[in-house]
mmCIF file of C-alpha atoms in Angstrom:
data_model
loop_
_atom_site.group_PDB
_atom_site.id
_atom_site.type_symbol
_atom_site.label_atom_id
_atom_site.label_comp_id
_atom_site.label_asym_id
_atom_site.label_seq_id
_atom_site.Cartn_x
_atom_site.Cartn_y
_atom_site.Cartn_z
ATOM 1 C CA UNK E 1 17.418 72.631 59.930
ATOM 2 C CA UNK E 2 16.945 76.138 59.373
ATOM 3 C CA UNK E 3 16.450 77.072 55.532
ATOM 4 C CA UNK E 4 15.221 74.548 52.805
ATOM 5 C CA UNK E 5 18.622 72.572 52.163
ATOM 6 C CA UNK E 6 16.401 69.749 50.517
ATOM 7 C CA UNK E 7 15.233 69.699 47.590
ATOM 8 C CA UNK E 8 13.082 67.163 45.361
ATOM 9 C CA UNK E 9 12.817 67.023 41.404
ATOM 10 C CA UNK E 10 10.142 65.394 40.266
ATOM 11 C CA UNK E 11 10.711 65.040 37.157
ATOM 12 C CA UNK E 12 13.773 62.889 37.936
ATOM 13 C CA UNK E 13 13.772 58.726 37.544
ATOM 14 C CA UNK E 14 15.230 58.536 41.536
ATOM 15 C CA UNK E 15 12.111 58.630 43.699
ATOM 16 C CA UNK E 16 11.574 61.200 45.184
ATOM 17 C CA UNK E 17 11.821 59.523 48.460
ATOM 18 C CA UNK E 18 15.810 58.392 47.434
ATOM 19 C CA UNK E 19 16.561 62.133 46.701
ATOM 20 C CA UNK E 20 15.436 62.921 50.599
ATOM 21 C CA UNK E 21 17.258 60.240 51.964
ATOM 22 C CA UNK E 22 20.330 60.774 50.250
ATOM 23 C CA UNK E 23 20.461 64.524 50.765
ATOM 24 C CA UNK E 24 19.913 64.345 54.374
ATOM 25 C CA UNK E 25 22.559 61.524 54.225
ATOM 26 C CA UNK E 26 25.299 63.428 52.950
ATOM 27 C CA UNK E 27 24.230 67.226 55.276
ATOM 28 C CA UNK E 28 24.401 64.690 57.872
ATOM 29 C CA UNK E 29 27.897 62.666 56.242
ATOM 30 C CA UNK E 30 29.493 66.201 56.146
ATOM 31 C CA UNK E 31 28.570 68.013 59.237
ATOM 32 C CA UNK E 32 26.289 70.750 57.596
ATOM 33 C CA UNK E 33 23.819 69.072 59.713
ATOM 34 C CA UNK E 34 25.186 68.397 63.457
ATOM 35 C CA UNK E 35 24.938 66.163 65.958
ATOM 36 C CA UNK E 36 21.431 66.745 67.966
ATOM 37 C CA UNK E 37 20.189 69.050 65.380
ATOM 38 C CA UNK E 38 16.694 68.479 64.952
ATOM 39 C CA UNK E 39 14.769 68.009 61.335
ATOM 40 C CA UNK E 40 11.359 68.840 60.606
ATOM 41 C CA UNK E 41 8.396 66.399 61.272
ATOM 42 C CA UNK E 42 7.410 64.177 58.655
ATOM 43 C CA UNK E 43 4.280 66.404 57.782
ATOM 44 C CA UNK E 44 6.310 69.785 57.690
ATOM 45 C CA UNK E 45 9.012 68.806 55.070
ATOM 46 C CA UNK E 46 6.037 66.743 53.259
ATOM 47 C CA UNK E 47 4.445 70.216 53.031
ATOM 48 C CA UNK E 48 7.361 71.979 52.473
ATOM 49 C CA UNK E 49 8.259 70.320 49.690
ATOM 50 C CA UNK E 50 4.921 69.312 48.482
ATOM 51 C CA UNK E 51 4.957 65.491 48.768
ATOM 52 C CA UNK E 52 2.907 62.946 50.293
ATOM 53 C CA UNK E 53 3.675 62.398 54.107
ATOM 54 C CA UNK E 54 4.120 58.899 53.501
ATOM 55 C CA UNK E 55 7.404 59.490 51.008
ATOM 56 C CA UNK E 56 8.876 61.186 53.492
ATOM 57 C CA UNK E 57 8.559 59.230 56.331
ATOM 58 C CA UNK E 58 9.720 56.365 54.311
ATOM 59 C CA UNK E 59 12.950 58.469 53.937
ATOM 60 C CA UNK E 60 13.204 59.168 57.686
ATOM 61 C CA UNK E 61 12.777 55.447 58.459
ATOM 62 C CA UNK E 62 16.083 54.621 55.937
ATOM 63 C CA UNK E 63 17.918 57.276 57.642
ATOM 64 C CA UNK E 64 16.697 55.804 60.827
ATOM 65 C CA UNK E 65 18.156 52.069 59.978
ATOM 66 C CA UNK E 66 21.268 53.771 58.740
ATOM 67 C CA UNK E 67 21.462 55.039 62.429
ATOM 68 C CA UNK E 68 21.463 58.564 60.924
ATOM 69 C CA UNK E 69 18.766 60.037 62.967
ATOM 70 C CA UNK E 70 16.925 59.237 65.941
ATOM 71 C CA UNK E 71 13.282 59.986 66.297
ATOM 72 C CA UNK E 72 11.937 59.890 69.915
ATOM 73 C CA UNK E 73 8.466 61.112 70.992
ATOM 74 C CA UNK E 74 8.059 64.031 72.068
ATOM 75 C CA UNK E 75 12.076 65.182 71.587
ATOM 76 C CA UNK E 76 10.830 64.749 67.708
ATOM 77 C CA UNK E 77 13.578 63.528 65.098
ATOM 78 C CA UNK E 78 16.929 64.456 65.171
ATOM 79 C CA UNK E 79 20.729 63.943 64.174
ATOM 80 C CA UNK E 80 22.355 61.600 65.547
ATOM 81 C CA UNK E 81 26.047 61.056 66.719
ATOM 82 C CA UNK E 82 28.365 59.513 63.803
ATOM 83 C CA UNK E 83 30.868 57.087 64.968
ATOM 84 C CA UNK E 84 33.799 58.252 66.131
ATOM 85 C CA UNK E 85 36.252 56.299 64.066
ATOM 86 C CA UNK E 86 35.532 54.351 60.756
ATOM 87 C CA UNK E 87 34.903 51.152 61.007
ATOM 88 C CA UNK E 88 37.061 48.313 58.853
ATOM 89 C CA UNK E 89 35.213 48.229 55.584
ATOM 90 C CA UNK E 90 31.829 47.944 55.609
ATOM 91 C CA UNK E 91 30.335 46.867 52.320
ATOM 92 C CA UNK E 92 26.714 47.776 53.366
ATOM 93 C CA UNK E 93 28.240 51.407 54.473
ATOM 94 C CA UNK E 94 29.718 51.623 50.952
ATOM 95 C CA UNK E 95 26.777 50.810 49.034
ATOM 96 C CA UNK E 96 24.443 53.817 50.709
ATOM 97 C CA UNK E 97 27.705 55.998 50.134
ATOM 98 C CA UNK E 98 27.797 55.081 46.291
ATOM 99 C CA UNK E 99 23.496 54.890 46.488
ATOM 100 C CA UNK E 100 23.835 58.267 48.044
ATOM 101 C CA UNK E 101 26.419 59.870 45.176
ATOM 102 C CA UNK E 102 24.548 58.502 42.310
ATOM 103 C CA UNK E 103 20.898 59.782 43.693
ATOM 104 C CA UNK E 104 22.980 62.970 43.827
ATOM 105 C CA UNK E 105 24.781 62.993 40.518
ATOM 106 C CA UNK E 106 21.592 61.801 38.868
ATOM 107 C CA UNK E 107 19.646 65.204 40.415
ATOM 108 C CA UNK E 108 21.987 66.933 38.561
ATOM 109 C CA UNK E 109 21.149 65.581 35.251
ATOM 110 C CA UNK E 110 24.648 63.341 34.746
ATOM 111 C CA UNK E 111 24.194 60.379 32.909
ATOM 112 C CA UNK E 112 25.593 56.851 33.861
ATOM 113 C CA UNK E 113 28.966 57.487 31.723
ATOM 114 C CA UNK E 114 29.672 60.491 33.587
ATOM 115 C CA UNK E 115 29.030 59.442 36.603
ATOM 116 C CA UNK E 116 31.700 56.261 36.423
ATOM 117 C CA UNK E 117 33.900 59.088 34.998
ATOM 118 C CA UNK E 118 33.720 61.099 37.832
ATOM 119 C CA UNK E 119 34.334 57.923 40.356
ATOM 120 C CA UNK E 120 37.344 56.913 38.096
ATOM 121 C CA UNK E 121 38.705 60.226 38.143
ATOM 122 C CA UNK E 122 38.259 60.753 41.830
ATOM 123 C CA UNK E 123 39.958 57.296 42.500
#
């Protein structure tokens, strides 16, 4: 992860942690962020972004359950492989999809109305 591609507002009501998660979630969702790729350690994006080290790694650890990313010792943490095919509808899949398009939408400024607009429309 070469240049800054996350970025936290602090001002917003999603914690700050959520905006991590969700951004590296959806680089990772749509292949701006490969396979392998490696992210920066927990202390380096802290710094880099000027959060605690402790919101972070709380972000790398949902990421982690989400089978997003791998962290190993020594190889550090990095992308993992995404599934091949789809699986049959996974409701637990679909909430962190919808979780990860609010925290999105919501970094943006768009209020709860426009936000079920934009679904609808997109539907």
């Amino acid at each position: 992860m070469s240049d800054p591609a996350v970025r936290v507002d602090t001002t917003s009501q999603v914690p700050p942690y959520e905006q991590i998660r969700a951004q590296l979630a959806a680089l990772i969702r749509t292949g701006r962020l490969a396979e392998g790729e490696r992210l920066p350690t927990v202390r380096q994006l802290a710094v880099d972004l000027g959060l605690a080290p402790g919101t972070v790694a709380r972000a790398y650890r949902e990421l982690e359950a989400a089978e997003l990313i791998r962290t190993r010792r020594g190889a550090g943490t990095r992308v993992a492989a995404l599934p091949s095919e789809p699986h049959a509808h996974d409701a637990d899949q679909l909430a962190t999809l919808a979780r990860d398009f609010t925290s999105a939408a919501r970094a943006l400024g768009a209020g709860t109305e426009d936000i079920l607009t934009a679904v609808r429309d997109a539907l």
